[in-house]
Short mmCIF file of C-alpha atoms in Angstrom, two decimals:
data_model
loop_
_atom_site.label_atom_id
_atom_site.label_comp_id
_atom_site.label_asym_id
_atom_site.label_seq_id
_atom_site.Cartn_x
_atom_site.Cartn_y
_atom_site.Cartn_z
CA MET A 774 13.09 -39.05 1.70
CA PRO A 775 11.98 -36.88 4.60
CA LYS A 776 8.35 -35.93 4.79
CA VAL A 777 6.93 -32.43 5.41
CA THR A 778 3.72 -31.84 7.31
CA MET A 779 2.31 -28.38 7.90
CA THR A 780 -0.50 -26.59 9.65
CA SER A 781 -3.62 -26.33 7.51
CA HIS A 782 -3.52 -22.54 8.08
CA LEU A 783 -0.85 -22.34 5.38
CA TYR A 784 -3.09 -23.96 2.78
CA ARG A 785 -5.04 -20.70 2.74
CA PHE A 786 -2.05 -18.95 1.19
CA PHE A 787 -0.75 -21.98 -0.75
CA PRO A 788 -3.80 -23.97 -1.83
CA ALA A 789 -1.69 -25.97 -4.30
CA LEU A 790 -0.04 -27.73 -1.35
CA GLU A 791 -3.26 -29.00 0.18
CA GLY A 792 -3.59 -32.76 -0.04
CA LEU A 793 -0.05 -33.25 -1.33
CA GLU A 794 2.30 -35.74 0.27
CA ILE A 795 5.36 -33.54 0.38
CA ARG A 796 8.79 -35.18 0.27
CA VAL A 797 12.09 -33.32 0.22
CA SER A 798 15.74 -34.33 0.03
CA ALA A 799 17.59 -35.29 3.18
CA GLY A 800 19.70 -32.39 4.41
CA SER A 801 19.30 -29.26 6.45
CA VAL A 802 16.01 -27.60 7.29
CA ALA A 803 17.19 -24.65 5.20
CA ASP A 804 17.55 -26.97 2.20
CA ALA A 805 14.08 -28.39 2.81
CA LEU A 806 12.54 -24.91 2.87
CA ALA A 807 14.35 -24.04 -0.35
CA GLU A 808 12.75 -27.07 -1.98
CA LEU A 809 9.35 -26.08 -0.61
CA ASN A 810 9.90 -22.65 -2.07
CA GLN A 811 10.29 -24.20 -5.50
CA LEU A 812 7.06 -26.09 -5.02
CA ALA A 813 5.23 -23.00 -3.74
CA PRO A 814 6.89 -19.67 -4.60
CA ASN A 815 7.23 -17.29 -1.63
CA PHE A 816 6.48 -20.08 0.85
CA SER A 817 9.58 -19.30 2.90
CA ASP A 818 8.47 -15.67 3.32
CA TYR A 819 5.71 -16.96 5.53
CA ILE A 820 8.11 -19.02 7.63
CA LEU A 821 11.26 -16.87 7.72
CA ASP A 822 11.78 -13.19 8.46
CA ASP A 823 13.86 -10.67 6.48
CA THR A 824 17.10 -11.98 8.00
CA GLY A 825 16.34 -15.59 7.05
CA ALA A 826 15.64 -16.61 10.64
CA LEU A 827 12.54 -18.48 11.69
CA ARG A 828 9.69 -16.11 12.43
CA ARG A 829 9.07 -15.54 16.12
CA HIS A 830 5.63 -17.13 16.06
CA VAL A 831 6.45 -20.12 13.91
CA ASN A 832 7.82 -23.44 15.15
CA LEU A 833 9.53 -26.23 13.26
CA CYS A 834 9.94 -29.74 14.64
CA ILE A 835 11.88 -32.69 13.36
CA ASN A 836 9.73 -35.56 14.53
CA ASN A 837 9.00 -34.67 18.16
CA GLU A 838 11.82 -32.21 18.72
CA LEU A 839 11.84 -28.46 18.11
CA ILE A 840 14.74 -27.46 15.89
CA VAL A 841 17.67 -25.90 17.72
CA ASP A 842 19.02 -23.48 15.10
CA ARG A 843 16.28 -20.94 14.45
CA LYS A 844 18.66 -18.53 12.70
CA LYS A 845 20.51 -20.63 10.11
CA LEU A 846 18.18 -23.65 10.09
CA SER A 847 21.08 -26.06 10.09
CA ASP A 848 19.33 -28.93 11.87
CA GLN A 849 19.54 -32.05 9.72
CA LEU A 850 16.70 -34.11 8.32
CA GLY A 851 17.29 -37.85 7.83
CA ASP A 852 15.51 -40.06 5.32
CA GLU A 853 12.95 -41.33 7.83
CA ASP A 854 12.28 -37.97 9.50
CA THR A 855 9.25 -35.73 9.30
CA LEU A 856 9.51 -31.93 9.37
CA TYR A 857 6.51 -30.33 11.03
CA ILE A 858 5.66 -26.66 10.35
CA PHE A 859 3.16 -25.02 12.65
CA GLN A 860 2.29 -21.77 14.33
CA ALA A 861 3.44 -21.19 17.87
CA LEU A 862 0.61 -20.82 20.34
CA THR A 863 1.01 -17.08 20.61
CA GLY A 864 -0.55 -14.19 18.80
CA GLY A 865 -4.15 -14.44 17.81
CA MET B 46 -17.59 12.79 -4.72
CA SER B 47 -16.33 9.33 -3.87
CA ASN B 48 -18.45 6.23 -4.35
CA LEU B 49 -16.24 3.82 -2.47
CA LEU B 50 -15.00 3.33 1.07
CA ILE B 51 -12.28 0.86 1.99
CA LEU B 52 -11.76 -0.10 5.62
CA GLY B 53 -8.90 -1.96 7.27
CA THR B 54 -10.24 -3.86 10.26
CA ARG B 55 -9.13 -6.37 12.88
CA LYS B 56 -10.77 -9.13 10.84
CA GLY B 57 -10.21 -8.14 7.24
CA THR B 58 -10.88 -5.58 4.52
CA VAL B 59 -14.34 -4.09 4.27
CA ILE B 60 -15.39 -2.35 1.06
CA ILE B 61 -18.51 -0.21 1.01
CA ASP B 62 -19.99 1.01 -2.29
CA ARG B 63 -22.37 3.86 -2.83
CA GLN B 64 -25.28 2.54 -4.86
CA ALA B 65 -28.71 3.86 -5.75
CA GLN B 66 -30.16 2.60 -2.46
CA GLY B 67 -27.30 4.01 -0.38
CA TRP B 68 -24.03 2.64 0.96
CA VAL B 69 -23.82 -1.14 0.59
CA VAL B 70 -21.26 -3.29 2.43
CA ARG B 71 -19.60 -6.09 0.46
CA PRO B 72 -18.67 -9.47 2.00
CA ILE B 73 -15.41 -9.09 3.93
CA GLU B 74 -12.06 -9.75 2.19
CA HIS B 75 -8.95 -11.21 3.90
CA ALA B 76 -11.38 -12.69 6.42
CA GLY B 77 -9.78 -13.19 9.81
CA ILE B 78 -6.56 -11.35 9.00
CA PRO B 79 -5.89 -8.00 10.67
CA ILE B 80 -5.61 -5.27 8.03
CA CYS B 81 -3.89 -2.25 9.54
CA TYR B 82 -4.27 -0.03 6.46
CA ALA B 83 -6.20 -0.25 3.21
CA ALA B 84 -6.60 2.29 0.42
CA ARG B 85 -7.28 2.74 -3.28
CA ASP B 86 -4.62 4.17 -5.57
CA PRO B 87 -6.43 7.07 -7.23
CA ARG B 88 -4.11 6.92 -10.24
CA ASP B 89 -4.98 3.44 -11.51
CA GLY B 90 -7.68 2.14 -9.18
CA THR B 91 -5.54 -0.60 -7.60
CA LEU B 92 -6.71 -1.53 -4.11
CA TRP B 93 -4.10 -2.11 -1.42
CA ALA B 94 -4.33 -3.79 1.97
CA SER B 95 -1.58 -4.17 4.56
CA GLN B 96 -1.93 -7.54 6.25
CA ASP B 97 -0.79 -7.65 9.84
CA ASN B 98 -0.66 -11.41 10.01
CA GLY B 99 0.68 -12.30 13.43
CA HIS B 100 2.18 -15.67 12.60
CA TRP B 101 3.22 -15.34 8.98
CA GLY B 102 4.51 -11.79 8.87
CA ALA B 103 3.43 -8.46 7.42
CA LYS B 104 2.35 -8.73 3.79
CA LEU B 105 0.89 -6.36 1.26
CA SER B 106 -2.11 -7.50 -0.70
CA ARG B 107 -3.12 -5.96 -4.02
CA SER B 108 -6.24 -6.07 -6.14
CA LYS B 109 -6.28 -4.87 -9.72
CA ASP B 110 -9.93 -5.75 -10.31
CA ASN B 111 -11.60 -3.53 -7.72
CA GLY B 112 -11.53 -6.15 -4.98
CA ALA B 113 -12.77 -9.20 -6.91
CA SER B 114 -9.42 -10.96 -6.43
CA TRP B 115 -6.30 -10.24 -4.40
CA GLU B 116 -2.65 -11.25 -4.64
CA ASP B 117 -0.26 -11.33 -1.68
CA LEU B 118 3.12 -9.67 -2.18
CA SER B 119 6.18 -10.79 -0.26
CA SER B 120 8.74 -8.46 -1.75
CA LEU B 121 8.92 -5.79 0.95
CA LYS B 122 12.00 -6.77 2.97
CA TYR B 123 14.93 -5.07 4.59
CA PRO B 124 18.14 -5.49 2.61
CA GLU B 125 20.97 -7.54 4.03
CA GLY B 126 22.94 -5.53 6.54
CA ALA B 127 20.07 -3.31 7.60
CA ARG B 128 20.10 -3.16 11.35
CA HIS B 129 19.07 -0.82 14.08
CA ILE B 130 19.89 0.01 17.64
CA THR B 131 17.75 -2.23 19.78
CA GLN B 132 15.38 -0.29 21.94
CA ARG B 133 14.70 -1.24 25.49
CA PRO B 134 11.15 -0.62 26.64
CA PRO B 135 10.92 1.62 29.67
CA LEU B 136 9.96 -0.34 32.74
CA PRO B 137 7.97 0.97 35.70
CA ASP B 138 10.78 0.19 38.13
CA ASP B 139 13.56 1.37 35.82
CA SER B 140 16.70 2.20 37.71
CA GLU B 141 19.29 1.95 34.93
CA THR B 142 20.33 5.09 33.11
CA ASP B 143 20.94 5.10 29.38
CA SER B 144 24.68 5.24 29.90
CA GLN B 145 24.56 2.00 31.86
CA VAL B 146 22.73 0.13 29.16
CA GLU B 147 25.01 -1.52 26.65
CA LEU B 148 24.23 -0.58 23.04
CA ALA B 149 22.86 -3.55 21.14
CA TYR B 150 22.04 -3.97 17.46
CA GLN B 151 19.44 -6.05 15.75
CA GLY B 152 18.93 -7.16 12.17
CA ALA B 153 15.90 -5.41 10.74
CA SER B 154 12.73 -7.26 9.93
CA VAL B 155 9.39 -5.83 8.83
CA TYR B 156 6.95 -6.24 11.70
CA LYS B 157 4.18 -4.00 10.46
CA ILE B 158 3.47 -2.09 7.26
CA TRP B 159 1.69 0.80 8.88
CA ASN B 160 0.96 3.06 5.96
CA ILE B 161 0.81 3.05 2.17
CA THR B 162 0.98 6.34 0.27
CA PHE B 163 0.78 6.86 -3.46
CA GLY B 164 3.16 9.02 -5.48
CA THR B 165 2.27 11.94 -7.65
CA ALA B 166 0.72 11.80 -11.11
CA GLU B 167 4.21 12.48 -12.50
CA GLN B 168 5.43 9.22 -10.97
CA PRO B 169 2.52 6.91 -11.77
CA ASN B 170 4.19 3.74 -10.51
CA ARG B 171 5.63 5.15 -7.30
CA ILE B 172 4.27 3.91 -3.98
CA TYR B 173 5.60 4.48 -0.45
CA ALA B 174 5.23 2.19 2.56
CA GLY B 175 6.10 2.99 6.16
CA THR B 176 6.95 0.27 8.64
CA ILE B 177 7.71 -0.67 12.18
CA PRO B 178 10.72 -0.61 12.85
CA GLY B 179 10.82 2.80 11.17
CA GLY B 180 11.62 2.09 7.53
CA LEU B 181 10.41 3.98 4.48
CA PHE B 182 10.13 1.66 1.49
CA VAL B 183 9.72 2.90 -2.08
CA SER B 184 8.44 1.08 -5.14
CA ASP B 185 8.74 2.43 -8.66
CA ASP B 186 6.99 -0.43 -10.41
CA GLY B 187 3.57 -0.37 -8.84
CA GLY B 188 4.53 -2.52 -5.88
CA ASP B 189 6.29 -5.44 -7.58
CA THR B 190 9.64 -4.55 -6.02
CA TRP B 191 10.57 -2.32 -3.13
CA ALA B 192 13.72 -0.62 -1.86
CA LEU B 193 14.50 0.77 1.57
CA ASN B 194 15.18 4.51 1.68
CA ARG B 195 18.65 4.33 3.21
CA PRO B 196 19.21 8.04 3.96
CA LEU B 197 16.25 7.98 6.31
CA TRP B 198 17.18 4.61 7.80
CA ASN B 199 20.74 5.87 8.39
CA HIS B 200 19.67 9.33 9.55
CA GLU B 201 21.88 10.97 12.12
CA SER B 202 18.91 11.24 14.47
CA ARG B 203 18.72 7.47 14.78
CA GLY B 204 22.36 6.61 15.09
CA GLY B 205 24.00 7.24 11.73
CA ASP B 206 25.03 4.72 9.13
CA LEU B 207 24.22 1.39 10.70
CA PHE B 208 24.86 -0.47 7.46
CA ALA B 209 28.49 0.67 7.48
CA GLY B 210 29.35 0.01 11.08
CA ASP B 211 28.69 1.03 14.62
CA ALA B 212 26.49 3.93 15.57
CA THR B 213 28.03 7.32 15.07
CA SER B 214 25.44 9.22 17.04
CA GLN B 215 22.79 8.68 19.64
CA ASN B 216 19.49 7.16 18.64
CA HIS B 217 16.68 9.67 19.20
CA TRP B 218 13.91 7.57 17.73
CA MET B 219 12.09 5.95 20.58
CA GLY B 220 9.66 3.06 20.51
CA THR B 221 5.93 3.13 19.99
CA PRO B 222 3.62 1.08 22.19
CA ALA B 223 2.11 -0.20 18.92
CA SER B 224 5.30 -2.19 18.40
CA MET B 225 4.87 -4.01 21.69
CA ASP B 226 2.36 -6.23 19.90
CA TYR B 227 5.38 -7.77 18.21
CA GLY B 228 7.45 -8.22 21.34
CA ILE B 229 9.72 -5.31 20.49
CA PHE B 230 9.92 -1.60 21.27
CA GLU B 231 10.72 0.22 18.04
CA PRO B 232 9.56 3.38 16.27
CA GLY B 233 7.18 3.27 13.34
CA ILE B 234 6.40 5.37 10.28
CA HIS B 235 2.65 5.86 10.12
CA SER B 236 2.34 9.00 8.00
CA ILE B 237 3.83 9.72 4.59
CA VAL B 238 2.90 12.92 2.78
CA ALA B 239 3.75 13.13 -0.91
CA ASP B 240 3.40 16.72 -2.11
CA PRO B 241 1.11 16.53 -5.17
CA SER B 242 2.76 19.60 -6.67
CA ASP B 243 6.37 18.43 -6.29
CA SER B 244 7.29 14.76 -6.56
CA ALA B 245 10.66 15.40 -4.88
CA HIS B 246 8.96 16.78 -1.79
CA LEU B 247 8.06 14.38 1.01
CA TYR B 248 7.25 14.33 4.68
CA VAL B 249 7.22 11.37 7.02
CA ALA B 250 6.06 11.22 10.61
CA VAL B 251 7.67 8.82 13.02
CA SER B 252 6.12 7.63 16.21
CA THR B 253 7.96 8.48 18.49
CA ALA B 254 10.55 10.76 16.90
CA GLY B 255 8.74 13.50 14.98
CA VAL B 256 8.37 14.85 11.46
CA LEU B 257 11.06 14.80 8.78
CA GLU B 258 11.04 16.52 5.39
CA SER B 259 12.90 15.80 2.17
CA ARG B 260 13.04 18.25 -0.74
CA ASP B 261 15.20 16.04 -2.94
CA GLY B 262 13.18 12.89 -3.38
CA GLY B 263 14.41 11.24 -0.20
CA GLN B 264 18.16 11.70 -0.62
CA THR B 265 18.41 13.93 2.44
CA TRP B 266 16.06 14.47 5.37
CA GLN B 267 15.69 17.28 7.89
CA GLY B 268 13.78 17.28 11.17
CA ARG B 269 10.74 19.55 11.16
CA ASN B 270 9.70 19.82 14.78
CA LYS B 271 10.10 23.52 15.49
CA GLY B 272 7.28 24.76 17.66
CA MET B 273 6.34 21.30 18.81
CA VAL B 274 6.08 20.73 22.53
CA MET B 275 6.09 17.59 24.62
CA ASP B 276 4.71 17.29 28.10
CA TYR B 277 6.39 13.99 28.89
CA LEU B 278 10.09 14.77 28.43
CA PRO B 279 12.37 16.92 30.61
CA ASP B 280 13.06 19.15 27.59
CA GLY B 281 9.64 19.64 26.06
CA GLU B 282 11.02 21.48 23.04
CA ALA B 283 13.76 19.02 22.10
CA ASP B 284 14.39 18.33 18.42
CA TRP B 285 13.35 14.69 18.72
CA GLY B 286 11.11 12.49 20.77
CA HIS B 287 7.82 13.94 19.56
CA ASP B 288 4.84 11.70 19.18
CA PRO B 289 2.81 12.59 16.13
CA HIS B 290 -0.17 10.28 15.91
CA PHE B 291 -0.91 11.35 12.34
CA VAL B 292 0.29 14.07 9.96
CA THR B 293 -1.45 15.18 6.79
CA ALA B 294 -1.34 18.07 4.33
CA CYS B 295 -3.92 19.89 2.25
CA LYS B 296 -3.84 18.39 -1.25
CA GLY B 297 -4.53 21.69 -2.98
CA ALA B 298 -2.31 23.80 -0.71
CA PRO B 299 0.36 21.52 0.75
CA GLN B 300 2.05 24.26 2.74
CA TYR B 301 -0.79 23.71 5.23
CA LEU B 302 -0.08 20.70 7.41
CA TRP B 303 -1.94 19.30 10.38
CA GLN B 304 -0.72 17.08 13.12
CA GLN B 305 -2.71 15.23 15.75
CA ASN B 306 -0.09 14.65 18.37
CA HIS B 307 0.00 12.96 21.74
CA CYS B 308 0.42 16.43 23.23
CA GLY B 309 -2.14 18.38 21.24
CA VAL B 310 -3.35 19.42 17.82
CA PHE B 311 -0.69 21.26 15.81
CA PHE B 312 -0.97 23.33 12.64
CA SER B 313 1.62 24.61 10.18
CA ASP B 314 1.00 27.15 7.42
CA ASP B 315 4.61 27.28 6.25
CA GLY B 316 5.30 23.75 5.05
CA ALA B 317 6.27 22.43 8.51
CA ALA B 318 9.02 25.02 8.94
CA SER B 319 7.16 25.79 12.16
CA TRP B 320 4.20 24.39 14.05
CA ARG B 321 1.86 25.94 16.52
CA LYS B 322 -0.38 24.28 19.03
CA VAL B 323 -4.04 24.88 18.29
CA SER B 324 -5.66 22.71 20.93
CA ASP B 325 -8.81 23.93 22.62
CA THR B 326 -8.82 22.06 25.88
CA ASP B 327 -12.08 23.69 27.04
CA SER B 328 -13.95 21.87 24.27
CA GLY B 329 -11.82 18.73 24.55
CA VAL B 330 -9.82 19.33 21.37
CA HIS B 331 -6.39 18.20 22.41
CA PHE B 332 -5.74 14.46 22.46
CA GLY B 333 -6.65 12.13 19.65
CA PHE B 334 -5.30 10.14 16.77
CA PRO B 335 -6.66 11.11 13.34
CA VAL B 336 -6.83 14.46 11.59
CA ALA B 337 -8.31 15.21 8.18
CA VAL B 338 -7.85 18.40 6.17
CA ASP B 339 -10.05 19.81 3.47
CA ASP B 340 -8.87 19.10 -0.09
CA THR B 341 -8.58 22.77 -1.05
CA ASP B 342 -8.88 24.89 2.12
CA GLY B 343 -5.82 24.22 4.25
CA ARG B 344 -7.28 26.02 7.26
CA THR B 345 -10.25 23.66 7.53
CA ALA B 346 -9.64 20.42 9.40
CA TRP B 347 -11.41 17.81 11.51
CA VAL B 348 -10.30 15.78 14.55
CA VAL B 349 -12.03 13.25 16.79
CA PRO B 350 -11.16 14.23 20.35
CA ALA B 351 -10.57 11.66 23.05
CA ARG B 352 -9.90 11.61 26.74
CA ALA B 353 -6.20 11.36 27.45
CA ASP B 354 -3.97 9.96 28.66
CA SER B 355 -4.41 7.04 30.94
CA HIS B 356 -8.01 6.49 29.76
CA ARG B 357 -8.02 6.87 25.98
CA MET B 358 -11.77 6.83 25.74
CA ALA B 359 -14.48 9.01 24.28
CA ILE B 360 -14.99 12.15 26.34
CA ASP B 361 -17.86 11.76 28.83
CA GLY B 362 -19.25 8.80 26.90
CA GLY B 363 -20.18 10.79 23.80
CA ILE B 364 -18.59 10.81 20.37
CA TYR B 365 -18.09 14.06 18.55
CA VAL B 366 -16.04 15.43 15.69
CA ALA B 367 -14.43 18.84 16.02
CA ARG B 368 -14.05 21.12 13.01
CA THR B 369 -12.07 24.28 12.51
CA THR B 370 -12.28 26.58 9.50
CA ASP B 371 -9.74 29.14 10.68
CA GLY B 372 -6.55 27.20 11.20
CA GLY B 373 -7.44 26.05 14.69
CA GLU B 374 -8.28 29.43 16.21
CA THR B 375 -11.82 28.21 16.91
CA TRP B 376 -13.43 24.77 16.92
CA GLN B 377 -16.99 23.55 16.55
CA SER B 378 -18.22 20.36 18.20
CA LEU B 379 -20.29 18.34 15.71
CA ARG B 380 -22.56 15.82 17.41
CA THR B 381 -25.73 15.46 15.31
CA GLY B 382 -26.31 11.79 14.59
CA LEU B 383 -23.49 10.60 16.86
CA PRO B 384 -24.20 8.81 20.16
CA GLN B 385 -23.89 11.07 23.16
CA GLN B 386 -24.00 8.57 25.97
CA HIS B 387 -22.59 5.13 26.75
CA ALA B 388 -20.21 5.40 23.82
CA HIS B 389 -16.60 4.41 24.42
CA ASP B 390 -15.30 4.53 20.88
CA ILE B 391 -11.75 5.49 19.98
CA VAL B 392 -10.87 6.48 16.43
CA LEU B 393 -7.36 5.46 15.46
CA ARG B 394 -4.88 7.48 13.36
CA HIS B 395 -5.90 6.23 9.93
CA ALA B 396 -9.59 5.82 10.63
CA LEU B 397 -10.91 9.27 9.57
CA ASP B 398 -10.98 10.51 6.00
CA VAL B 399 -12.44 13.33 3.95
CA SER B 400 -13.43 13.54 0.31
CA GLY B 401 -15.07 16.74 -0.81
CA ASP B 402 -17.99 17.33 1.54
CA MET B 403 -17.95 13.72 2.79
CA LEU B 404 -16.29 12.50 5.96
CA CYS B 405 -16.17 9.01 7.36
CA PHE B 406 -14.69 7.47 10.46
CA GLY B 407 -14.61 4.04 12.07
CA SER B 408 -13.92 3.17 15.69
CA THR B 409 -12.22 0.48 17.68
CA THR B 410 -15.70 -0.47 18.86
CA GLY B 411 -16.71 -1.36 15.32
CA ASN B 412 -18.94 1.60 14.53
CA VAL B 413 -18.69 3.45 11.21
CA TYR B 414 -20.19 6.91 10.70
CA LEU B 415 -20.52 8.97 7.54
CA SER B 416 -21.27 12.63 6.96
CA GLU B 417 -22.14 14.09 3.60
CA ASN B 418 -22.24 17.70 4.80
CA ARG B 419 -18.77 18.32 6.16
CA GLY B 420 -19.58 16.90 9.57
CA ASP B 421 -22.75 18.87 10.32
CA SER B 422 -24.70 15.62 10.65
CA TRP B 423 -23.82 11.94 10.66
CA GLU B 424 -25.40 8.61 9.75
CA CYS B 425 -24.27 5.20 10.92
CA LEU B 426 -23.14 2.73 8.26
CA GLY B 427 -22.98 -0.14 10.75
CA HIS B 428 -22.47 -0.93 14.42
CA ASN B 429 -21.01 -4.40 14.25
CA PHE B 430 -17.81 -4.15 12.25
CA PRO B 431 -14.60 -5.53 13.71
CA PRO B 432 -12.36 -2.93 15.35
CA VAL B 433 -11.58 -0.42 12.60
CA TYR B 434 -7.95 0.51 11.94
CA SER B 435 -8.28 2.57 8.76
CA VAL B 436 -10.92 4.30 6.68
CA ARG B 437 -10.18 5.70 3.25
CA PHE B 438 -12.40 6.98 0.47
CA GLY B 439 -11.57 5.43 -2.89
#
């Protein structure tokens, strides 16, 4: 099952996730975020905007590659992949 | 008399309590998160803070135990299909005319929740929120769920019904520089006035469009910019394009409204049917952001003048508050207790408030000043706060 790793900044809002090894089902990034949302209600509101697209100042990577589809989050996660969630180096 | 101050700052929410020994500052809440507006609901004591979290989006935070604990709300979102005409920021070397620029649309997303206003006593669970990009949201369950006011979103002045299809009219709502922080150029609603005597009566102020009024609970809206003047547009008396920095009304006599505008201080004594400019440029009363009006006397108001337009600094390095008691015909400069040299403080639109005889303001330089005698004299509550975005008595 794919693994999810996230910036520690998000533990401030979702302390229940801290220290967890998070595994989700293989599938699209959108599916993975839906599973994360079940684990931590409202989690996706911190990652996605009102239209369901990735927030401007948030990046997602599958292994070492930034995802391509920031609007529909259709990039696919394989069993051995890791999804990284982190803040883009903008803002302050 | 209020015993609580709540401040929205660049680094969190600051609550200051009046105790026997004076005003005491609590440890900061929402530490590190910009709070663009914070206030206490006078009806049930709930504290509200609007988080302007750059990476993770705008969120409301609510405390039902007087600030001991807070819960983040994520329910304020534009409905599917809400979109707006994408604004193009004016560029210094602009050579394209509007007619050459192809109209583009953008799905709406909440960038900033700029203001929170509480409904009347007759509607105890009603709360309003104003956003960039120019949405008025309404909650009727104390903030658990929110709905976009569609008649205002689809107002003719901003292009017509953009849910239904293409624009049917020209968009007259411009973009505020405040929205550039988010990489966009969109208008914002920063002022919402709920008439305490009539729960169907509302005003909103849009930067940079103007003032709109509804007499039917938000079902229809009319522009209320008669008498307003602009010094930056070819037609200075156009219906739209005005830049109110803040609009407020007298609680006890809501037909008296005040507006601190980019182009002056404006006063209305007829419920915004007409405005008149009441600047006094000789004393510096002209440009600024906040305005506060007395709770019962609609002709008494306070502003914090600043040096416009390219500077946006305190005038001659000294801070003062100007007070009128005659509807802006004359102004007094109140300086006692305020620094008169080497001060470069700016007071933003939500960062001045009045409660009875008390006034308080906070500056972008992190200074907070309080007066307990209607501005005649001032004491400093602290010099080292983060930049202050809002000050409200609780």
